[in-house]
Amino acid sequence: MLSNDDVSVLTILLLIIFIALAGVGLALWIIRHRKKNNASLENHLPFVHNSTRKLSTEETLAINEYLELLEKQHKEVDQSSNTSIKSSLTPYSDNVYSFQSAIITLNSPDNTNVQRYYIDGIEVYLEAEWIEYLSDINQVDVVKTQTIPLVVELNGHKLTEFVLSKRPHQFVDSQPAQTESQENDDNVELIRLRKETTAEYNLKPKKKLYESLIISASYAIFFFSLVSSAELLPWFVILGGLLLGFGIWRMLRPDPKKTQYNIHCLRGVPKRWGLFGESDNGQLTNISVGTIDLIYPPHWQPYVGYDLDHKTNIDIYLNRYVVKQGKFLSLHNESVNFPLHHWGKNLVLALSSLLVVTLIISFIPLKLPLELTKAWLHGSSNINVTSPEQLKRAKIKVGDHLTVRGMGMCSIPTIYRSDIDYPFMPFDCTEMYWGVTNLPSLPPSEVIDNGIALLNTMNYQLNPMNNQAVKNNPELARTAERAGMTLVPDFSDIVLKTENLCKDPGDCRRLKNSLMILSNEKDWDDLVAKSQVHATKDTDVFLRPVAADTLRSQVNSIVSSFFYSQTHQAAQALYIKPKGGFYIRNDDDEKQMVDNSEIQELTHPTIPLDTLYDNTAIKQWFELQRLSNKLLDTQFSTSGIVLEVTPIENGTTKISLHSESNIISFWRYLGASLLFVIMLASLLYNLLLLIIRMRKNAHRISKIQDYYDRCFAKSLRLKVQQS
């Protein structure tokens, strides 16, 4: 399991990366969405920001008739002319743009007798008879066509009125009374206008990727909640839940803004000749009804020939895309009998689920969460024990809530971790041995005894008013006091105690040199030998205050170094793994198993320090003695969720407890396993749907063509039988 610091840094990095990637992805999606929506609408027109309205059905019919008239005139007058207007509108031609602007008139470079008209540098088509109505600033209404915009109203003159005025002479009236007298192969009859059906609408790409991205973001936020700090965890859970609910609601709700386009239901004779040579990209694009080029679905290619040169019902969009023709060809029937399966959202959800599963496996050990979840589902027990015998009989298992009280031994770590503050160093009371044998004890130290002896004799003899100096030579002591000097009454004792402490020839060199200078000796061994036979006992040694302070400082420094070394060695010597019993470990490195009253006593009220090694070197030794006597057999208590019950060496059973027995702990363990299972199920489910839907779509066209083959073959057999 990662440490808290590592998890915090990792969480922040992952959060920053996730927010950055999400922001970039959202920005790209918005740019692409706007570009896609505006590409057909704007077509780089500078006036599209002006007020707009929708075309009425009457205006749509009039514009179509007008465009047909232009094509016929173009065909009759000059086959080589380059008139740009085609007899068709686009799906976005129902927008009428109203504005005021000047209209510039220029001669065509190909034909000086042809006038071209421009608004803000964009060429538009203007009815030639309206030239006399032009002024400096004109109120115009413009619609888009497949090529250049068309002016449908100029300074109050409307195209609908113009078409109506020309209709008796140029256009075919669609009334039933006139249809029979004027009918010929080139006429197209508009039967009615209708909205596309839901089945036809479902053939368009579904806009559900936005919802699936929201759900994917909630998946990632739930993962971040598992590795975040306790302060951020509830906010991550709330945010993830809100996003998940919002995404599912958006995914399942019907589209409130479903745009169903108008469909023109025509009746005419489709012919394979086409009116526009530039659109001849294949036999499907080379079919026209009247003056309208038709665009067919590619998989209709083998069947459109059945209706050629016969009067046929044809349903088309404004962009001339055919949705129904004749008796059998119908996108509505295809959508009902062979539905198109949209798999984009399944791909996004499968990829996001795979990402979260990978993150969980990489950063969260799953064995423990899965075991705890399994234990909680089967039911856990609350166990309270006060003796090792009760704990043995309890037969605890992972997931149980255990409470322990008794007398035990605080653990002594073999290696101290730098990221943990041990209040009772070298003891770690977040880990406890209970009911064990072979308890360690603090060993005696001869070095400590020799160091204390040297320190005591030095402090005693360097006292200018010590009783021994006055008793041995009162007159000399008073003379030294008047001179401001210190008389050392038993210099040989200092030498001998230094030798007892510093037995190695390389130890205490500075102190030995100082003592040899004070005694006028050149060899340390000779000085020790003379001190052993009391040759220097009657020798009076006088020390100036500076020399006495220097000697005292040297002795304190040397004794402290020995005390530090012996304290560390004794602390390490305490580490002996006991036999039998239980080793109880708390996974919270800051929660001590010792009661608060015991902690106050252990920290010693007279010493305002918290750790052993904050004391001076000499006090450390005595604190270690006091702590070892107390913590090798102390009152303790702990409780938590059992995470592990395993036997270790020396016949000891290890029990790991988790102290966070609250909702945060519940989410970290139960949530990790649940999120892993849910993400795995989401991955498999969406991956399965993705494969199934892609497979069905791959065979969809062949099934549709098989259906049409049977329909047209049956129709042909019926015609043969009837004939």
XYZ file of C-alpha atoms in Angstrom:
723
model
C 0.000 0.000 0.000
C 1.284 3.488 -0.852
C 2.252 5.871 1.898
C 0.100 8.929 2.591
C 2.654 11.339 1.144
C 3.064 9.271 -2.019
C -0.675 8.948 -2.410
C -1.178 12.707 -1.973
C 1.438 13.561 -4.597
C 0.152 10.856 -6.937
C -3.431 12.000 -6.492
C -2.559 15.600 -7.276
C -0.558 14.603 -10.377
C -3.286 12.308 -11.690
C -5.935 14.931 -10.978
C -3.981 17.612 -12.824
C -3.383 15.294 -15.796
C -7.033 14.227 -15.846
C -8.333 17.807 -15.701
C -5.891 18.884 -18.425
C -6.826 16.007 -20.734
C -10.530 16.491 -20.047
C -10.237 20.219 -20.758
C -8.354 19.638 -24.011
C -10.824 16.953 -25.085
C -13.820 19.153 -24.259
C -12.310 22.113 -26.102
C -11.589 19.993 -29.191
C -15.097 18.555 -29.088
C -16.682 22.014 -28.822
C -14.545 23.344 -31.673
C -15.348 20.357 -33.866
C -19.053 20.495 -32.983
C -19.301 24.193 -33.776
C -17.291 23.801 -36.937
C -19.495 20.945 -38.091
C -22.712 22.808 -37.340
C -21.535 26.075 -38.818
C -19.826 24.681 -41.908
C -23.042 24.141 -43.800
C -24.831 27.111 -42.263
C -22.218 29.760 -42.772
C -20.332 28.705 -45.885
C -18.134 31.698 -45.100
C -21.007 34.148 -45.575
C -20.321 37.443 -43.816
C -24.013 38.123 -43.169
C -25.109 34.970 -41.316
C -24.958 36.761 -37.965
C -27.989 38.828 -38.939
C -31.582 37.983 -38.050
C -33.021 34.797 -39.536
C -36.373 33.163 -40.005
C -37.640 29.861 -41.389
C -38.946 29.262 -44.888
C -42.639 28.566 -45.185
C -43.933 25.681 -47.251
C -45.290 28.115 -49.821
C -41.889 29.785 -50.163
C -40.137 26.421 -50.481
C -42.420 25.334 -53.332
C -42.048 28.684 -55.043
C -38.243 28.589 -54.821
C -38.146 25.063 -56.231
C -40.369 26.129 -59.133
C -38.186 29.162 -59.736
C -35.019 27.091 -59.783
C -36.618 24.672 -62.245
C -37.520 27.622 -64.444
C -33.918 28.822 -64.401
C -32.658 25.408 -65.437
C -35.106 25.184 -68.325
C -34.221 28.662 -69.503
C -30.559 27.838 -69.261
C -31.026 24.674 -71.298
C -33.118 26.371 -73.992
C -31.058 29.550 -74.400
C -27.413 28.527 -74.079
C -26.079 25.103 -73.272
C -22.557 26.533 -72.823
C -23.533 29.186 -70.264
C -22.139 28.922 -66.742
C -25.183 29.679 -64.631
C -24.301 28.667 -61.068
C -27.760 28.043 -59.669
C -28.926 24.413 -59.530
C -32.482 23.253 -59.057
C -32.110 22.089 -55.465
C -31.980 23.362 -51.916
C -29.912 21.973 -49.050
C -31.127 20.688 -45.653
C -30.125 24.086 -44.262
C -31.936 26.147 -46.892
C -34.911 26.663 -44.613
C -33.002 29.561 -42.977
C -33.748 32.995 -44.457
C -31.203 35.709 -43.661
C -32.585 39.263 -43.553
C -30.287 42.306 -43.621
C -29.544 45.609 -45.310
C -26.638 45.858 -47.713
C -25.403 47.363 -50.943
C -25.453 45.111 -54.029
C -22.554 45.464 -56.468
C -23.155 44.699 -60.137
C -20.270 43.457 -62.321
C -20.039 42.120 -65.842
C -19.202 38.441 -66.224
C -15.656 37.896 -67.565
C -17.019 35.186 -69.891
C -19.906 37.183 -71.291
C -20.122 40.957 -71.082
C -23.900 40.798 -71.564
C -24.325 38.786 -68.338
C -24.459 40.647 -65.044
C -23.219 39.196 -61.746
C -24.244 40.487 -58.307
C -22.193 40.576 -55.082
C -23.013 41.264 -51.431
C -19.977 41.840 -49.168
C -17.782 40.154 -51.753
C -20.008 37.050 -51.990
C -21.735 36.337 -55.300
C -25.515 35.961 -55.072
C -28.182 35.245 -57.690
C -30.684 38.018 -58.304
C -33.658 37.839 -60.639
C -32.851 39.927 -63.721
C -36.245 41.669 -63.693
C -35.489 43.061 -60.217
C -32.547 45.170 -61.364
C -34.755 48.253 -61.624
C -35.593 47.947 -57.902
C -31.958 48.234 -56.767
C -30.930 51.184 -54.607
C -27.819 52.242 -52.726
C -28.841 50.296 -49.600
C -31.183 47.372 -50.116
C -33.327 45.322 -47.752
C -32.736 41.739 -48.887
C -33.683 38.211 -47.818
C -31.274 35.472 -48.837
C -31.412 31.671 -48.708
C -28.645 29.209 -49.438
C -28.704 26.815 -52.357
C -26.341 24.053 -53.307
C -24.027 26.618 -54.902
C -24.481 30.390 -54.475
C -27.073 32.194 -52.279
C -30.374 33.208 -53.819
C -32.123 36.526 -53.164
C -35.767 35.703 -52.372
C -36.875 39.236 -51.461
C -35.545 42.625 -52.544
C -36.883 45.874 -51.136
C -40.356 44.397 -50.613
C -40.514 42.413 -53.882
C -40.933 38.716 -53.072
C -39.956 35.726 -55.122
C -43.237 33.980 -54.274
C -45.157 36.773 -55.957
C -42.821 36.692 -58.953
C -43.307 32.922 -59.359
C -47.055 33.279 -58.975
C -47.089 35.844 -61.744
C -45.168 33.516 -64.050
C -46.946 30.275 -63.113
C -49.791 30.346 -65.689
C -47.301 30.612 -68.509
C -44.330 28.543 -67.341
C -45.192 26.118 -64.570
C -47.396 23.077 -64.291
C -50.286 23.473 -61.880
C -50.422 20.640 -59.391
C -54.205 20.705 -59.104
C -55.841 17.423 -60.156
C -57.961 19.173 -62.786
C -54.903 20.390 -64.697
C -52.648 17.383 -64.130
C -54.316 15.187 -66.701
C -54.149 17.774 -69.481
C -50.511 18.824 -68.930
C -48.946 15.551 -67.891
C -45.761 14.450 -69.651
C -42.650 12.591 -68.785
C -40.678 15.662 -67.643
C -43.232 16.874 -65.114
C -42.823 16.278 -61.371
C -45.836 16.347 -59.147
C -45.460 17.338 -55.489
C -47.916 15.138 -53.654
C -47.294 16.383 -50.111
C -44.718 17.434 -47.517
C -44.062 15.290 -44.459
C -41.626 15.004 -41.581
C -39.146 12.162 -41.562
C -40.213 9.196 -39.444
C -38.509 8.126 -36.234
C -37.135 5.085 -38.019
C -35.588 7.296 -40.706
C -34.217 9.632 -38.038
C -32.571 6.683 -36.252
C -30.370 6.054 -39.296
C -28.447 9.231 -38.506
C -25.422 9.062 -36.158
C -26.530 9.209 -32.525
C -25.239 12.098 -30.422
C -24.552 10.054 -27.287
C -20.771 10.444 -27.097
C -21.127 13.491 -24.833
C -23.128 11.448 -22.293
C -20.658 8.560 -22.405
C -17.785 10.994 -21.776
C -19.606 12.305 -18.684
C -20.039 8.739 -17.379
C -16.358 8.022 -18.110
C -15.356 11.110 -16.117
C -17.380 9.811 -13.136
C -15.491 6.492 -13.362
C -12.151 8.321 -13.093
C -13.350 10.494 -10.192
C -14.471 7.410 -8.248
C -10.961 5.991 -8.666
C -9.368 9.236 -7.440
C -11.566 9.055 -4.325
C -9.978 5.704 -3.416
C -6.427 7.099 -3.396
C -7.130 10.643 -2.189
C -6.812 12.032 1.313
C -9.655 11.716 3.805
C -10.521 15.405 3.375
C -11.066 15.135 -0.398
C -12.650 11.664 -0.427
C -16.300 12.648 0.273
C -16.161 15.479 -2.272
C -14.845 13.126 -4.939
C -17.601 10.618 -4.151
C -20.319 13.286 -4.320
C -18.953 14.729 -7.577
C -18.616 11.272 -9.131
C -22.154 10.321 -8.098
C -23.630 13.514 -9.549
C -21.794 13.082 -12.838
C -22.780 9.418 -13.062
C -26.458 10.177 -12.418
C -26.445 13.087 -14.875
C -24.735 11.018 -17.560
C -27.119 8.049 -17.179
C -30.121 10.394 -17.239
C -28.844 12.037 -20.416
C -28.128 8.625 -21.923
C -31.568 7.158 -21.259
C -33.833 10.163 -21.809
C -35.422 10.715 -25.234
C -33.879 13.492 -27.252
C -35.966 16.615 -26.532
C -34.528 18.460 -29.537
C -34.958 15.789 -32.157
C -34.722 17.576 -35.492
C -36.845 15.820 -38.100
C -36.288 17.248 -41.566
C -38.964 17.863 -44.185
C -39.398 15.226 -46.863
C -40.940 16.027 -50.260
C -43.195 13.286 -51.588
C -42.970 13.504 -55.394
C -44.426 11.600 -58.322
C -42.541 11.518 -61.578
C -40.540 9.497 -64.075
C -36.921 8.831 -63.024
C -34.536 8.768 -65.995
C -30.873 7.990 -66.297
C -29.689 11.138 -68.031
C -29.215 13.833 -65.406
C -29.282 17.569 -65.918
C -25.842 18.467 -64.584
C -22.804 16.863 -66.117
C -20.542 17.923 -63.254
C -22.495 15.733 -60.798
C -22.090 12.588 -62.908
C -19.922 10.528 -60.543
C -21.644 7.205 -61.163
C -24.862 5.723 -62.333
C -26.620 6.450 -59.016
C -25.854 10.177 -59.322
C -26.861 10.208 -62.992
C -30.590 9.679 -62.336
C -33.032 12.566 -62.392
C -36.740 13.027 -61.990
C -37.896 16.045 -63.947
C -35.095 18.570 -63.367
C -34.015 17.204 -59.978
C -30.846 15.156 -59.648
C -31.412 12.299 -57.227
C -28.915 10.970 -54.672
C -29.459 7.336 -53.713
C -28.071 5.200 -50.872
C -25.105 3.255 -52.313
C -26.633 -0.144 -51.541
C -29.659 0.682 -53.732
C -27.546 0.591 -56.888
C -28.735 -2.874 -58.102
C -32.418 -1.940 -57.689
C -33.032 1.631 -58.849
C -33.154 0.438 -62.470
C -36.488 -1.293 -61.876
C -38.301 2.052 -61.649
C -36.545 3.877 -64.503
C -38.808 5.357 -67.169
C -41.918 4.546 -65.111
C -44.028 6.984 -63.159
C -42.982 6.345 -59.556
C -43.521 7.776 -56.105
C -40.250 9.192 -54.750
C -39.633 10.713 -51.286
C -36.576 12.984 -50.985
C -34.938 15.380 -48.538
C -34.215 18.961 -49.531
C -30.683 17.883 -50.409
C -32.159 15.457 -53.007
C -31.284 12.363 -50.945
C -33.851 9.651 -51.685
C -35.486 7.970 -48.686
C -38.162 5.995 -50.528
C -38.798 4.976 -54.114
C -41.375 2.716 -55.615
C -42.964 -0.187 -53.816
C -39.958 -1.730 -52.058
C -37.026 0.681 -51.686
C -37.511 2.415 -48.319
C -35.104 3.580 -45.633
C -37.981 3.446 -43.148
C -38.507 -0.283 -43.733
C -34.763 -0.897 -43.595
C -34.528 0.854 -40.220
C -37.494 -1.130 -38.837
C -36.502 -4.572 -40.151
C -32.715 -4.145 -40.106
C -31.972 -1.463 -37.478
C -28.640 0.352 -37.526
C -26.738 -0.360 -34.303
C -24.786 2.624 -32.946
C -21.646 1.528 -31.091
C -19.756 4.772 -30.468
C -20.888 5.113 -26.835
C -19.965 1.470 -26.155
C -16.452 2.090 -27.453
C -15.985 5.136 -25.179
C -17.354 3.329 -22.089
C -15.269 0.215 -22.786
C -12.060 2.266 -23.097
C -12.788 4.270 -19.936
C -13.617 1.081 -17.994
C -10.367 -0.501 -19.194
C -8.430 2.593 -18.052
C -9.976 2.531 -14.554
C -9.415 -1.243 -14.209
C -5.760 -0.729 -15.172
C -5.355 2.096 -12.639
C -6.946 0.033 -9.859
C -4.705 -2.961 -10.555
C -1.620 -0.705 -10.735
C -2.160 1.434 -7.632
C -4.485 -0.473 -5.281
C -3.746 -3.968 -3.893
C -7.021 -5.768 -4.500
C -6.530 -8.887 -2.392
C -7.462 -7.212 0.891
C -10.481 -5.214 -0.412
C -11.894 -8.335 -2.066
C -11.403 -10.403 1.090
C -13.003 -7.731 3.267
C -15.921 -7.358 0.907
C -16.448 -11.114 0.879
C -16.234 -11.240 4.682
C -18.683 -8.355 5.128
C -21.130 -9.971 2.719
C -20.997 -13.225 4.686
C -21.254 -11.366 7.993
C -18.581 -10.222 10.465
C -18.375 -10.469 14.276
C -17.533 -8.029 17.069
C -14.998 -9.700 19.385
C -13.792 -8.326 22.759
C -10.946 -10.126 24.557
C -8.873 -9.388 27.664
C -6.490 -12.378 27.671
C -4.476 -14.301 25.066
C -6.436 -17.466 25.887
C -9.701 -15.757 24.937
C -8.171 -14.588 21.671
C -7.057 -18.134 20.824
C -10.552 -19.485 21.405
C -12.242 -16.663 19.455
C -10.939 -17.925 16.075
C -11.049 -14.487 14.512
C -11.149 -14.035 10.743
C -10.601 -11.219 8.254
C -13.382 -8.647 8.462
C -14.153 -9.097 12.165
C -14.021 -6.104 14.504
C -11.563 -6.927 17.316
C -11.104 -5.100 20.632
C -8.127 -6.116 22.790
C -7.163 -5.037 26.356
C -4.335 -6.437 28.448
C -0.650 -6.310 29.468
C 1.824 -6.659 26.630
C 5.200 -5.701 25.239
C 5.707 -2.825 22.819
C 7.606 -3.864 19.709
C 11.257 -2.945 19.138
C 11.789 -2.420 15.389
C 14.921 -3.836 13.785
C 15.114 -0.831 11.460
C 13.642 2.545 12.347
C 11.729 4.270 9.573
C 12.585 7.915 8.977
C 8.995 8.827 8.105
C 7.639 7.766 11.516
C 7.997 9.669 14.785
C 8.422 7.101 17.575
C 7.312 8.735 20.846
C 9.018 6.048 22.957
C 11.995 5.277 20.781
C 13.363 2.644 20.594
C 9.892 1.175 21.335
C 7.030 1.237 18.815
C 3.733 0.979 20.660
C 1.691 0.838 17.460
C 2.818 -2.818 17.442
C 2.352 -5.057 20.465
C 3.385 -8.573 21.540
C 0.800 -10.257 23.732
C 1.029 -13.504 25.631
C 4.620 -14.219 24.524
C 7.623 -15.753 26.278
C 11.359 -15.083 26.089
C 10.935 -11.382 26.858
C 14.080 -9.248 26.341
C 15.682 -7.149 29.092
C 18.126 -4.265 29.191
C 21.685 -5.699 29.673
C 24.149 -4.078 32.154
C 27.015 -2.002 30.769
C 30.531 -1.778 32.282
C 31.312 1.159 29.986
C 28.395 3.133 31.418
C 29.613 2.415 34.952
C 33.168 3.561 34.124
C 31.861 6.686 32.410
C 29.732 7.607 35.423
C 32.727 7.016 37.732
C 34.974 9.303 35.650
C 32.304 11.969 35.479
C 31.710 11.861 39.227
C 35.376 12.092 40.200
C 35.995 14.913 37.733
C 33.043 16.946 39.005
C 34.123 16.333 42.605
C 37.853 17.120 42.258
C 37.388 20.197 40.077
C 35.207 21.776 42.758
C 37.418 24.492 44.335
C 35.799 24.015 47.741
C 35.838 20.211 47.968
C 36.416 18.830 51.459
C 39.221 16.483 50.428
C 41.545 19.292 49.315
C 40.933 21.318 52.479
C 41.491 18.266 54.676
C 44.775 17.224 53.012
C 46.423 20.620 52.922
C 44.301 23.472 54.307
C 47.005 26.112 53.883
C 47.655 25.183 50.274
C 43.923 25.100 49.506
C 43.440 28.601 50.864
C 46.456 29.837 48.891
C 44.983 28.321 45.657
C 41.614 29.889 46.404
C 43.198 33.326 46.887
C 45.104 32.902 43.623
C 41.848 31.965 41.767
C 43.079 28.452 40.961
C 41.706 24.956 41.581
C 43.632 22.394 43.632
C 43.146 18.758 42.478
C 43.603 16.556 45.593
C 43.653 13.091 43.906
C 44.920 13.468 40.349
C 45.813 9.774 40.101
C 42.124 8.821 40.494
C 41.244 10.838 37.384
C 44.049 9.104 35.454
C 42.978 5.628 36.519
C 39.274 6.191 35.773
C 40.210 7.614 32.369
C 42.230 4.460 31.709
C 39.283 2.266 32.764
C 36.962 4.081 30.341
C 39.413 4.560 27.472
C 41.087 1.159 27.288
C 41.755 1.328 23.580
C 44.998 3.268 22.861
C 43.169 5.275 20.202
C 40.412 6.460 22.565
C 40.381 9.803 24.380
C 43.642 11.105 22.939
C 42.955 14.751 23.709
C 42.020 13.980 27.328
C 45.086 11.779 27.782
C 47.357 14.462 26.336
C 45.864 17.065 28.694
C 46.411 14.827 31.725
C 50.045 14.108 30.688
C 50.754 17.828 30.321
C 49.286 18.560 33.774
C 51.435 15.814 35.365
C 54.624 16.591 33.368
C 54.662 13.072 31.882
C 55.478 12.184 28.285
C 54.055 8.676 28.112
C 50.524 7.650 29.038
C 51.424 4.150 30.131
C 54.080 5.558 32.512
C 51.505 7.939 33.947
C 49.041 5.092 34.499
C 51.721 2.961 36.145
C 52.680 5.739 38.545
C 49.028 6.406 39.357
C 48.512 2.744 40.211
C 51.287 2.857 42.853
C 49.983 6.221 44.162
C 53.183 8.013 43.111
C 51.218 11.125 42.216
C 48.818 11.000 45.104
C 50.825 13.453 47.171
C 51.578 15.646 44.217
C 49.619 18.873 44.246
C 48.153 19.823 40.852
C 46.979 23.376 40.358
C 44.616 24.290 37.518
C 43.745 27.703 36.236
C 39.977 28.301 35.648
C 40.409 28.042 31.860
C 42.304 24.753 32.151
C 39.723 23.372 34.590
C 36.860 24.284 32.235
C 38.697 22.737 29.280
C 39.321 19.524 31.211
C 35.714 19.368 32.376
C 34.475 19.935 28.791
C 36.722 17.186 27.443
C 35.499 14.717 30.053
C 31.827 15.594 29.387
C 32.289 15.199 25.630
C 34.052 11.855 25.933
C 31.582 10.457 28.453
C 28.645 11.623 26.270
C 30.021 9.842 23.208
C 30.323 6.605 25.194
C 26.789 7.054 26.548
C 25.390 7.618 23.023
C 27.117 4.514 21.747
C 26.056 2.336 24.647
C 22.450 3.573 24.494
C 22.181 2.611 20.818
C 23.778 -0.751 21.402
C 21.496 -1.468 24.349
C 18.437 -0.407 22.323
C 19.406 -2.782 19.528
C 20.152 -5.525 22.041
C 16.553 -5.281 23.239
C 15.378 -6.583 19.854
C 14.646 -10.218 20.455
C 11.647 -11.789 18.734
C 9.549 -13.384 21.473
C 8.043 -16.841 21.116
C 4.379 -17.806 20.912
C 1.451 -15.503 21.628
C 0.232 -12.799 19.278
C 1.860 -9.980 17.389
C -0.800 -7.259 17.040
C -0.091 -4.536 14.514
C -1.984 -1.303 13.927
C -1.784 -0.018 10.354
C -2.106 3.577 11.591
C 1.509 4.562 12.335
C 0.422 7.419 14.607
C -2.126 5.655 16.816
C -0.506 4.266 19.973
C -1.940 1.266 21.794
C -0.830 2.680 25.164
C -3.460 4.615 27.150
C -3.198 8.384 27.441
C -2.448 8.159 31.161
C 0.434 5.805 30.437
C 1.706 8.147 27.741
C 1.785 11.058 30.205
C 3.745 8.969 32.680
C 6.170 7.669 30.068
C 7.021 11.116 28.764
C 7.934 12.095 32.356
C 6.387 15.380 33.564
C 9.739 16.752 34.735
C 11.241 16.367 31.241
C 9.320 18.408 28.656
C 10.488 16.155 25.820
C 8.641 13.570 23.746
C 11.318 11.211 22.449
C 14.185 9.346 24.022
C 16.879 10.875 21.842
C 15.818 14.455 22.537
C 17.444 14.057 25.983
C 21.128 14.574 26.779
C 23.412 11.584 26.350
C 23.519 10.683 30.047
C 19.767 11.113 30.510
C 19.150 8.921 27.466
C 20.624 5.907 29.253
C 18.470 6.353 32.322
C 15.390 7.065 30.189
C 16.085 3.862 28.264
C 16.204 1.938 31.507
C 12.952 3.481 32.668
C 11.188 2.923 29.323
C 12.369 -0.676 29.036
C 11.110 -1.502 32.521
C 7.773 0.052 31.683
C 7.123 -0.843 28.034
C 8.240 -4.467 28.166
C 5.164 -5.093 30.293
C 2.606 -2.293 29.951
C -1.138 -1.858 29.861
C -2.450 -1.481 26.299
C -5.719 -1.473 24.358
C -6.630 -1.344 20.679
C -9.519 -2.037 18.347
C -10.159 -2.160 14.614
C -11.081 -4.259 11.613
C -9.033 -7.439 11.219
C -7.088 -7.222 7.960
C -4.796 -10.219 8.342
C -4.390 -13.298 10.527
C -1.222 -15.202 9.619
C 1.356 -17.305 11.536
C 4.932 -15.971 11.596
C 8.216 -17.269 13.028
C 8.647 -18.535 16.594
C 5.060 -19.784 16.680
C 3.621 -16.257 16.885
C 0.347 -15.288 15.173
C 0.301 -11.916 13.439
C -2.932 -9.905 13.589
C -3.159 -6.706 11.519
C -5.839 -4.191 12.456
C -7.222 -1.199 10.582
C -8.154 1.578 12.959
C -10.421 3.545 10.581
C -13.615 1.689 11.405
C -15.799 4.386 9.831
C -17.399 5.281 6.550
C -14.065 6.318 5.016
C -12.560 2.909 5.762
C -15.705 1.252 4.463
C -15.416 3.108 1.158
C -11.673 2.548 0.729
C -12.003 -1.221 1.029
C -15.555 -2.016 -0.030
C -15.548 0.759 -2.649
C -12.293 -0.467 -4.198
C -13.628 -3.976 -4.705
C -17.051 -2.774 -5.871
C -15.533 -0.284 -8.315
C -13.232 -2.975 -9.679
C -16.115 -5.420 -10.154
C -18.386 -2.773 -11.700
C -15.673 -1.527 -14.037
C -14.842 -5.088 -15.065
C -18.523 -5.778 -15.726
C -18.840 -2.489 -17.650
C -15.779 -3.387 -19.720
C -17.095 -6.854 -20.597
C -20.648 -5.626 -21.231
C -19.673 -2.727 -23.497
C -17.007 -4.774 -25.249
C -19.571 -7.500 -25.940
C -22.134 -4.971 -27.223
C -19.435 -3.299 -29.317
C -18.512 -6.577 -31.010
C -22.151 -7.621 -31.500
C -23.219 -4.256 -32.938
C -20.222 -3.920 -35.228
C -20.812 -7.489 -36.433
C -24.508 -6.819 -37.079
C -23.706 -3.596 -38.922
C -21.146 -5.453 -41.024
C -23.842 -7.902 -42.204
C -26.663 -5.345 -42.347
C -26.220 -4.275 -45.990
C -26.035 -7.851 -47.248
C -29.246 -8.734 -45.381
C -30.998 -5.666 -46.817
C -29.938 -6.603 -50.331
C -31.090 -10.195 -49.795
C -34.458 -8.801 -48.718
C -34.696 -6.604 -51.804
C -33.639 -9.503 -54.041
C -36.542 -11.579 -52.740
C -39.000 -8.688 -53.051
C -38.110 -7.798 -56.645
C -37.890 -11.477 -57.678
C -41.375 -12.148 -56.265
C -42.748 -9.035 -57.973
C -41.230 -10.137 -61.281
C -42.794 -13.596 -60.984
C -46.215 -12.047 -60.304
C -45.934 -9.834 -63.392
C -44.976 -12.819 -65.534
C -47.904 -14.836 -64.196
C -50.325 -11.955 -64.781
C -49.075 -11.475 -68.336
